[in-house]
Amino acid sequence: MFIGKNFGLNTNGELFFKMAKALPFSVIRKESLNGNNIEALFFGISNLLEDDSYEDLYYKELQSNWTHLKSKYNLKQVIFEPLQFFKLRPDNFPTIRLSQLAKLYQRNHTVFEQIINITSKEELYKAFSNSTNEYWFAHYNFDKKSTSKKKVISKKFIDLIIINTIIPLQFIYANYFGKENTDGLIALMEQIKPEENSIIQKFKQLKLYSKFCFGFAIFTAIKK
């Protein structure tokens, strides 16, 4: 669920989180071999497949799949609050992030195990570096073609996932089983290139960046 929230960033994070809670993970696993079905589940539960005026064939395919899957799994919780596109860079549009998230689950059937066990930044980059469904290479919205571009999850975005999701979950998981992994998580944090802003610069000058980020990540996880 927290992976979903972070894919929504600050703007759509809460709605992505609601989507993740409304969609049982068992359903995702059952449909994980069919990328179009996972997209239909994510877009359908997020209320993005309700416009019958679209002529787009892929949209109609997803809409049909969603109708079938909603009935098959008795899915009733649909997020009616509108996802936000305004002021977002096109690569951060919820359509693109939902497709990337769907592809992640399609490629990795053991996402949780990877989150818990991988401690190398490069291995995490490899695990999370995927693109969208091919349809989205030439689209940012349904029914509107754009210049074709493969929309791969950037390393900068994966860094945010590592800080906001992976490190907190690894810490909580180890703590639950009475294990100590603080040094390893700080070491992982130190592998991540810091953001460039005035606050981070001050912590870097004090050589406290890793501990600051680690503390913030853990505080955020506990608060959730």
CSV table of C-alpha atoms in Angstrom, one decimal:
chain,number,residue,atom,x,y,z
A,1,MET,CA,0.0,0.0,0.0
A,2,PHE,CA,2.8,2.4,0.9
A,3,ILE,CA,4.5,1.8,-2.5
A,4,GLY,CA,1.2,2.9,-4.1
A,5,LYS,CA,1.1,6.0,-2.0
A,6,ASN,CA,4.6,7.0,-3.0
A,7,PHE,CA,3.9,6.5,-6.7
A,8,GLY,CA,1.2,9.1,-6.2
A,9,LEU,CA,3.7,11.6,-4.8
A,10,ASN,CA,2.4,14.5,-2.6
A,11,THR,CA,-0.4,15.5,-5.0
A,12,ASN,CA,-2.1,12.1,-5.5
A,13,GLY,CA,-0.5,10.0,-2.7
A,14,GLU,CA,-3.6,9.8,-0.5
A,15,LEU,CA,-5.8,8.8,-3.4
A,16,PHE,CA,-3.3,6.2,-4.6
A,17,PHE,CA,-3.2,4.9,-1.0
A,18,LYS,CA,-7.0,4.6,-0.9
A,19,MET,CA,-6.8,2.7,-4.3
A,20,ALA,CA,-4.2,0.3,-2.8
A,21,LYS,CA,-6.4,-0.4,0.2
A,22,ALA,CA,-9.5,-0.9,-1.9
A,23,LEU,CA,-7.8,-3.4,-4.2
A,24,PRO,CA,-6.9,-6.7,-2.5
A,25,PHE,CA,-3.3,-7.8,-3.2
A,26,SER,CA,-4.6,-11.3,-3.7
A,27,VAL,CA,-6.5,-10.0,-6.8
A,28,ILE,CA,-3.4,-8.3,-8.1
A,29,ARG,CA,-1.4,-11.5,-7.8
A,30,LYS,CA,-4.0,-13.6,-9.6
A,31,GLU,CA,-4.0,-11.2,-12.5
A,32,SER,CA,-0.2,-10.4,-12.5
A,33,LEU,CA,0.5,-12.3,-15.7
A,34,ASN,CA,-1.8,-10.0,-17.6
A,35,GLY,CA,-0.5,-6.4,-17.7
A,36,ASN,CA,-3.7,-5.1,-19.3
A,37,ASN,CA,-5.8,-6.6,-16.5
A,38,ILE,CA,-3.7,-5.0,-13.8
A,39,GLU,CA,-4.0,-1.6,-15.5
A,40,ALA,CA,-7.7,-2.2,-15.8
A,41,LEU,CA,-7.9,-2.8,-12.0
A,42,PHE,CA,-5.8,0.2,-11.2
A,43,PHE,CA,-7.5,2.6,-13.6
A,44,GLY,CA,-10.9,1.2,-12.8
A,45,ILE,CA,-10.7,1.4,-9.0
A,46,SER,CA,-9.3,5.0,-9.5
A,47,ASN,CA,-12.4,6.0,-11.4
A,48,LEU,CA,-10.6,6.7,-14.6
A,49,LEU,CA,-12.6,4.4,-16.9
A,50,GLU,CA,-16.0,6.0,-16.6
A,51,ASP,CA,-16.1,8.2,-19.7
A,52,ASP,CA,-18.0,6.5,-22.5
A,53,SER,CA,-17.3,9.3,-24.9
A,54,TYR,CA,-13.7,8.1,-25.6
A,55,GLU,CA,-13.1,6.5,-29.0
A,56,ASP,CA,-9.6,5.1,-28.0
A,57,LEU,CA,-9.5,1.3,-28.5
A,58,TYR,CA,-7.1,0.7,-25.6
A,59,TYR,CA,-9.4,2.7,-23.3
A,60,LYS,CA,-12.4,0.6,-24.4
A,61,GLU,CA,-10.4,-2.6,-23.8
A,62,LEU,CA,-9.5,-1.5,-20.3
A,63,GLN,CA,-13.0,-0.4,-19.6
A,64,SER,CA,-14.3,-3.8,-20.7
A,65,ASN,CA,-11.7,-5.7,-18.7
A,66,TRP,CA,-12.6,-3.6,-15.6
A,67,THR,CA,-16.3,-4.4,-16.0
A,68,HIS,CA,-15.4,-8.1,-16.1
A,69,LEU,CA,-12.9,-8.0,-13.2
A,70,LYS,CA,-15.1,-5.8,-11.0
A,71,SER,CA,-17.8,-8.5,-11.3
A,72,LYS,CA,-15.5,-11.4,-11.0
A,73,TYR,CA,-13.9,-10.2,-7.7
A,74,ASN,CA,-16.9,-8.3,-6.4
A,75,LEU,CA,-15.0,-5.1,-6.3
A,76,LYS,CA,-17.3,-2.3,-5.1
A,77,GLN,CA,-15.0,0.4,-3.6
A,78,VAL,CA,-14.2,2.9,-6.3
A,79,ILE,CA,-12.3,6.1,-5.6
A,80,PHE,CA,-14.7,8.9,-6.7
A,81,GLU,CA,-12.4,11.8,-5.7
A,82,PRO,CA,-10.7,13.1,-8.9
A,83,LEU,CA,-7.0,12.4,-9.4
A,84,GLN,CA,-5.1,15.6,-9.9
A,85,PHE,CA,-3.2,16.5,-13.1
A,86,PHE,CA,-2.9,20.2,-12.7
A,87,LYS,CA,0.6,21.6,-12.1
A,88,LEU,CA,2.2,18.2,-12.5
A,89,ARG,CA,4.9,17.5,-15.0
A,90,PRO,CA,3.5,15.1,-17.6
A,91,ASP,CA,5.8,12.3,-16.5
A,92,ASN,CA,4.2,12.5,-13.0
A,93,PHE,CA,0.6,12.4,-14.3
A,94,PRO,CA,-1.4,9.7,-12.4
A,95,THR,CA,-2.0,7.9,-15.6
A,96,ILE,CA,1.7,7.4,-16.1
A,97,ARG,CA,2.5,6.5,-12.5
A,98,LEU,CA,-0.4,4.0,-12.4
A,99,SER,CA,0.8,2.3,-15.5
A,100,GLN,CA,4.4,2.1,-14.1
A,101,LEU,CA,3.0,0.7,-10.8
A,102,ALA,CA,1.0,-1.9,-12.7
A,103,LYS,CA,4.1,-2.9,-14.7
A,104,LEU,CA,6.1,-3.2,-11.5
A,105,TYR,CA,3.6,-5.8,-10.1
A,106,GLN,CA,3.5,-7.6,-13.5
A,107,ARG,CA,7.3,-7.9,-13.6
A,108,ASN,CA,7.9,-8.6,-9.9
A,109,HIS,CA,5.6,-11.1,-8.2
A,110,THR,CA,7.6,-10.9,-5.0
A,111,VAL,CA,7.8,-7.1,-4.5
A,112,PHE,CA,7.5,-7.3,-0.7
A,113,GLU,CA,10.3,-9.8,-0.4
A,114,GLN,CA,12.5,-7.6,-2.6
A,115,ILE,CA,11.7,-4.5,-0.5
A,116,ILE,CA,12.5,-6.4,2.7
A,117,ASN,CA,15.7,-8.1,1.6
A,118,ILE,CA,17.5,-5.9,-0.9
A,119,THR,CA,20.1,-3.6,0.7
A,120,SER,CA,22.0,-2.5,-2.4
A,121,LYS,CA,21.0,0.7,-4.2
A,122,GLU,CA,22.0,-0.8,-7.6
A,123,GLU,CA,19.9,-3.9,-7.0
A,124,LEU,CA,16.9,-1.7,-6.0
A,125,TYR,CA,17.4,0.4,-9.1
A,126,LYS,CA,17.3,-2.8,-11.2
A,127,ALA,CA,14.2,-4.1,-9.3
A,128,PHE,CA,12.2,-0.9,-9.7
A,129,SER,CA,13.4,0.4,-13.0
A,130,ASN,CA,10.6,-0.3,-15.4
A,131,SER,CA,8.5,1.6,-17.9
A,132,THR,CA,4.8,1.9,-18.6
A,133,ASN,CA,2.6,-0.2,-20.9
A,134,GLU,CA,3.5,0.5,-24.5
A,135,TYR,CA,0.3,2.5,-25.0
A,136,TRP,CA,1.6,5.2,-22.7
A,137,PHE,CA,4.8,5.7,-24.8
A,138,ALA,CA,2.7,7.9,-27.1
A,139,HIS,CA,0.1,9.2,-24.5
A,140,TYR,CA,-0.2,11.0,-21.2
A,141,ASN,CA,-4.0,10.9,-21.3
A,142,PHE,CA,-6.5,8.7,-23.0
A,143,ASP,CA,-7.6,9.7,-26.4
A,144,LYS,CA,-4.8,12.3,-26.8
A,145,LYS,CA,-1.7,11.3,-28.7
A,146,SER,CA,1.7,12.8,-27.8
A,147,THR,CA,5.3,12.4,-29.1
A,148,SER,CA,6.4,8.9,-28.5
A,149,LYS,CA,8.8,8.4,-25.5
A,150,LYS,CA,9.5,5.4,-23.3
A,151,LYS,CA,8.6,6.5,-19.8
A,152,VAL,CA,11.0,4.7,-17.5
A,153,ILE,CA,11.0,5.2,-13.7
A,154,SER,CA,13.9,7.5,-13.1
A,155,LYS,CA,16.7,6.8,-10.5
A,156,LYS,CA,15.7,10.0,-8.8
A,157,PHE,CA,12.1,8.7,-8.3
A,158,ILE,CA,13.4,5.3,-7.1
A,159,ASP,CA,15.5,7.2,-4.5
A,160,LEU,CA,12.3,8.7,-3.2
A,161,ILE,CA,10.8,5.2,-2.9
A,162,ILE,CA,13.9,4.0,-1.1
A,163,ILE,CA,13.7,6.8,1.4
A,164,ASN,CA,10.0,6.9,1.9
A,165,THR,CA,9.0,3.2,1.6
A,166,ILE,CA,11.9,0.7,1.5
A,167,ILE,CA,14.0,2.0,4.4
A,168,PRO,CA,11.1,2.5,6.8
A,169,LEU,CA,9.6,-1.0,6.0
A,170,GLN,CA,13.0,-2.7,6.4
A,171,PHE,CA,13.4,-1.0,9.8
A,172,ILE,CA,10.0,-1.8,11.0
A,173,TYR,CA,10.2,-5.4,9.7
A,174,ALA,CA,13.6,-6.0,11.4
A,175,ASN,CA,12.4,-4.3,14.6
A,176,TYR,CA,9.3,-6.6,14.7
A,177,PHE,CA,11.5,-9.6,14.7
A,178,GLY,CA,13.9,-8.1,17.2
A,179,LYS,CA,16.8,-7.6,14.8
A,180,GLU,CA,19.1,-4.6,14.5
A,181,ASN,CA,19.7,-3.2,11.1
A,182,THR,CA,20.2,0.5,11.7
A,183,ASP,CA,23.8,0.6,10.4
A,184,GLY,CA,22.9,-1.2,7.2
A,185,LEU,CA,20.0,1.2,6.5
A,186,ILE,CA,22.2,4.2,7.1
A,187,ALA,CA,24.7,2.7,4.8
A,188,LEU,CA,22.0,2.3,2.1
A,189,MET,CA,20.9,5.9,2.7
A,190,GLU,CA,24.5,7.1,2.2
A,191,GLN,CA,24.4,5.5,-1.3
A,192,ILE,CA,21.6,7.8,-2.4
A,193,LYS,CA,22.4,11.1,-4.0
A,194,PRO,CA,20.9,13.9,-1.9
A,195,GLU,CA,18.3,16.4,-3.1
A,196,GLU,CA,19.6,19.8,-3.8
A,197,ASN,CA,17.8,22.4,-1.6
A,198,SER,CA,18.8,24.9,1.1
A,199,ILE,CA,17.8,22.6,4.0
A,200,ILE,CA,19.7,19.6,2.7
A,201,GLN,CA,22.7,21.8,2.1
A,202,LYS,CA,22.8,22.9,5.7
A,203,PHE,CA,22.7,19.3,6.9
A,204,LYS,CA,25.4,18.3,4.4
A,205,GLN,CA,27.6,21.0,5.8
A,206,LEU,CA,27.1,19.6,9.2
A,207,LYS,CA,27.7,16.0,7.8
A,208,LEU,CA,24.4,14.9,9.2
A,209,TYR,CA,22.5,14.3,5.9
A,210,SER,CA,22.3,10.4,6.2
A,211,LYS,CA,21.2,10.5,9.8
A,212,PHE,CA,18.7,13.2,9.2
A,213,CYS,CA,17.1,11.4,6.2
A,214,PHE,CA,17.1,8.1,8.1
A,215,GLY,CA,15.5,9.7,11.1
A,216,PHE,CA,12.9,11.4,8.9
A,217,ALA,CA,12.1,8.2,7.1
A,218,ILE,CA,11.6,6.3,10.3
A,219,PHE,CA,9.6,9.1,11.9
A,220,THR,CA,7.3,9.2,8.8
A,221,ALA,CA,6.8,5.4,8.9
A,222,ILE,CA,6.0,5.3,12.5
A,223,LYS,CA,3.6,8.2,12.1
A,224,LYS,CA,1.8,6.3,9.3
